CSV table of C-alpha atoms in Angstrom, one decimal:
chain,number,residue,atom,x,y,z
A,224,SER,CA,13.3,-19.9,10.6
A,225,ARG,CA,14.9,-19.6,7.2
A,226,GLY,CA,17.8,-17.2,7.5
A,227,GLU,CA,19.3,-18.9,10.5
A,228,SER,CA,19.7,-22.8,8.9
A,229,GLY,CA,21.3,-21.3,6.4
A,230,GLY,CA,18.8,-21.0,3.1
A,231,GLY,CA,19.8,-17.5,1.3
A,232,SER,CA,21.0,-18.0,-1.8
A,233,ILE,CA,24.5,-16.8,-3.1
A,234,ALA,CA,22.7,-14.5,-6.2
A,235,GLY,CA,21.1,-12.7,-3.4
A,236,ASP,CA,24.4,-11.7,-1.5
A,237,ILE,CA,25.5,-10.8,-5.4
A,238,ILE,CA,22.7,-8.5,-5.9
A,239,THR,CA,22.9,-6.7,-3.1
A,240,LEU,CA,26.9,-6.3,-3.1
A,241,VAL,CA,26.6,-5.0,-6.5
A,242,SER,CA,23.4,-2.4,-4.8
A,243,SER,CA,25.6,-1.1,-1.6
A,244,VAL,CA,28.6,-0.4,-3.9
A,245,CYS,CA,26.2,1.2,-7.3
A,246,TYR,CA,24.7,3.4,-3.8
A,247,ALA,CA,28.1,4.5,-2.6
A,248,ILE,CA,28.9,5.4,-6.3
A,249,TYR,CA,25.5,7.2,-6.9
A,250,LEU,CA,26.6,9.3,-3.5
A,251,THR,CA,29.7,9.9,-3.9
A,252,ALA,CA,29.7,10.7,-7.8
A,253,CYS,CA,26.5,12.4,-7.7
A,254,ARG,CA,27.0,14.2,-4.6
A,255,LYS,CA,27.5,17.9,-6.9
A,256,VAL,CA,24.5,16.9,-8.9
A,257,ILE,CA,22.5,16.5,-5.7
A,258,LEU,CA,23.9,19.8,-4.0
A,259,LYS,CA,22.7,21.9,-6.9
A,260,TYR,CA,19.1,20.9,-7.4
A,261,SER,CA,16.7,20.5,-5.0
A,262,PRO,CA,15.6,16.9,-3.5
A,263,VAL,CA,12.3,17.0,-5.0
A,264,THR,CA,14.2,17.5,-8.6
A,265,THR,CA,16.7,14.5,-7.7
A,266,MET,CA,14.0,12.1,-6.8
A,267,LYS,CA,11.9,13.4,-9.6
A,268,TRP,CA,14.6,12.0,-12.0
A,269,MET,CA,15.8,9.6,-10.1
A,270,PHE,CA,12.8,7.2,-9.8
A,271,PHE,CA,11.5,8.9,-13.6
A,272,PHE,CA,14.2,6.2,-14.5
A,273,ALA,CA,14.1,4.0,-11.9
A,274,ALA,CA,10.4,3.4,-13.3
A,275,ILE,CA,11.8,2.7,-17.1
A,276,VAL,CA,14.0,-0.2,-15.8
A,277,VAL,CA,11.5,-1.5,-13.6
A,278,VAL,CA,8.5,-1.3,-16.3
A,279,VAL,CA,11.0,-2.9,-19.4
A,280,LEU,CA,11.9,-5.8,-16.7
A,281,TYR,CA,8.2,-6.6,-14.9
A,282,HIS,CA,5.9,-5.2,-17.7
A,283,ARG,CA,5.0,-9.3,-18.7
A,284,PRO,CA,4.6,-10.3,-14.9
A,285,ALA,CA,3.0,-7.1,-14.1
A,286,LEU,CA,0.3,-8.2,-16.9
A,287,GLU,CA,-0.6,-11.5,-15.7
A,288,VAL,CA,-2.0,-9.9,-12.0
A,289,ASP,CA,-5.6,-10.2,-11.1
A,290,PHE,CA,-5.3,-6.5,-9.4
A,291,PRO,CA,-8.9,-6.2,-8.1
A,292,ALA,CA,-8.2,-9.4,-6.7
A,293,VAL,CA,-5.2,-8.4,-4.5
A,294,PRO,CA,-6.5,-7.5,-0.6
A,295,ALA,CA,-7.1,-4.1,0.8
A,296,ARG,CA,-3.7,-5.4,3.4
A,297,VAL,CA,-1.4,-5.9,0.4
A,298,TRP,CA,-2.3,-2.5,-1.2
A,299,GLY,CA,-1.3,-0.7,2.3
A,300,GLY,CA,1.6,-2.7,3.0
A,301,ALA,CA,2.7,-2.1,-0.8
A,302,ALA,CA,1.9,1.8,-0.1
A,303,PHE,CA,3.3,1.5,3.0
A,304,ALA,CA,7.2,-0.3,1.2
A,305,ILE,CA,7.1,2.8,-1.9
A,306,VAL,CA,5.9,5.9,0.3
A,307,LEU,CA,7.4,5.5,3.7
A,308,SER,CA,10.5,3.2,2.5
A,309,THR,CA,11.4,4.0,0.4
A,310,PHE,CA,10.2,7.6,-1.2
A,311,LEU,CA,11.1,9.5,2.5
A,312,ALA,CA,13.7,7.4,3.0
A,313,TYR,CA,15.1,8.1,-0.3
A,314,LEU,CA,14.6,11.7,-0.1
A,315,MET,CA,16.2,12.2,3.1
A,316,VAL,CA,19.8,11.3,1.3
A,317,PRO,CA,19.7,14.9,-1.0
A,318,ILE,CA,18.8,16.9,2.1
A,319,ALA,CA,21.6,15.3,4.3
A,320,GLN,CA,24.2,15.2,1.5
A,321,HIS,CA,24.3,19.3,2.2
A,322,TYR,CA,24.6,18.6,6.1
A,323,LEU,CA,26.7,15.7,5.6
A,324,ARG,CA,29.5,12.9,4.4
A,325,PRO,CA,28.7,10.3,2.2
A,326,THR,CA,30.2,8.5,4.4
A,327,VAL,CA,27.6,9.0,7.1
A,328,ILE,CA,24.6,8.7,5.1
A,329,SER,CA,26.6,5.1,3.9
A,330,MET,CA,26.1,4.0,7.4
A,331,TYR,CA,22.7,4.7,7.8
A,332,ASN,CA,22.0,2.9,5.0
A,333,TYR,CA,24.0,-0.1,6.6
A,334,VAL,CA,22.6,0.0,9.5
A,335,GLN,CA,19.0,0.1,8.4
A,336,PRO,CA,18.9,-4.3,8.1
A,337,VAL,CA,20.0,-4.1,11.6
A,338,ALA,CA,16.9,-1.9,12.5
A,339,SER,CA,14.3,-3.9,10.7
A,340,VAL,CA,15.7,-7.2,11.8
A,341,LEU,CA,15.6,-5.8,15.5
A,342,PHE,CA,11.9,-5.2,14.8
A,343,THR,CA,10.6,-8.3,13.6
A,344,VAL,CA,12.3,-10.0,16.6
A,345,VAL,CA,10.5,-7.8,18.9
A,346,LEU,CA,7.3,-8.3,16.8
A,347,GLY,CA,7.8,-12.3,17.7
A,348,LEU,CA,8.0,-12.8,13.0
A,349,ASP,CA,11.7,-13.8,13.9
A,350,VAL,CA,15.2,-14.8,16.1
A,351,PHE,CA,17.9,-13.6,16.6
A,352,GLY,CA,20.7,-15.9,16.7
A,353,PHE,CA,23.8,-16.4,16.1
A,354,THR,CA,23.9,-15.6,11.8
A,355,LYS,CA,21.9,-12.9,12.2
A,356,ALA,CA,24.1,-11.5,15.3
A,357,THR,CA,27.2,-12.3,13.2
A,358,ALA,CA,25.8,-10.0,10.2
A,359,ALA,CA,25.1,-7.4,12.5
A,360,GLY,CA,28.6,-7.5,14.0
A,361,CYS,CA,30.0,-6.8,10.6
A,362,ILE,CA,28.0,-4.3,10.0
A,363,PHE,CA,29.1,-2.4,13.1
A,364,LEU,CA,32.9,-3.2,12.1
A,365,GLY,CA,32.1,-1.4,9.1
A,366,VAL,CA,30.3,1.2,10.3
A,367,TRP,CA,33.3,1.7,12.8
A,368,LEU,CA,35.7,1.0,10.4
A,369,VAL,CA,34.4,4.0,8.4
A,370,THR,CA,34.0,6.9,10.8
A,371,MET,CA,37.8,5.8,11.6
A,372,SER,CA,38.8,6.6,8.1
A,373,LYS,CA,39.8,9.6,7.5
A,374,SER,CA,38.9,12.0,4.4
A,375,ARG,CA,40.9,12.9,1.5
A,376,LYS,CA,41.0,16.3,2.6
A,377,ASP,CA,42.1,15.7,6.4
A,378,LEU,CA,44.7,13.2,5.0
A,379,GLU,CA,46.0,16.1,2.8
A,380,ALA,CA,46.0,18.1,5.9
A,381,GLU,CA,48.0,16.3,7.6
A,382,GLN,CA,50.7,15.9,5.1
A,383,ALA,CA,50.7,19.8,4.4
A,384,ALA,CA,51.2,19.7,8.6
A,385,LYS,CA,54.1,17.6,8.1
A,386,MET,CA,55.4,19.3,5.2
A,387,THR,CA,55.6,22.6,7.5
A,388,ASP,CA,56.9,21.3,10.4
A,389,LYS,CA,59.5,20.3,8.9
A,390,LYS,CA,60.8,23.2,7.3
């Protein structure tokens, strides 16, 4: 398989890293806004601005597509990816932020690739080899490190407790 042969590009890895960092910043920097407004309002504005970016970047290639010639299966796959894999997944984030810390929500984002790889392996569309196992191990190690870390609130509480004990 291509993934096992090391055929990926460093540009793709950098884009993925930048995407993850931006998502983490979004989860933490926009937490108050997300908690203030309903999930539907949050999603409406997020997708509106994302649509502007997509139109600016991809309007020329989109004009070259012969849309009537696109098979129904492709339209179905695109609808599935847009509605279920994107819209519903992102809709759950603001709902989750009402109940969970941003680190827990980030873990959901990082475990998704492992779930998708396992799904493709079960369907026989891919193979699970050393590279994928190493990547999954790194993901789970990162998730474990995040869950073991303490929040600023916890660290301040420990510091305050130490100061009280010294008196």
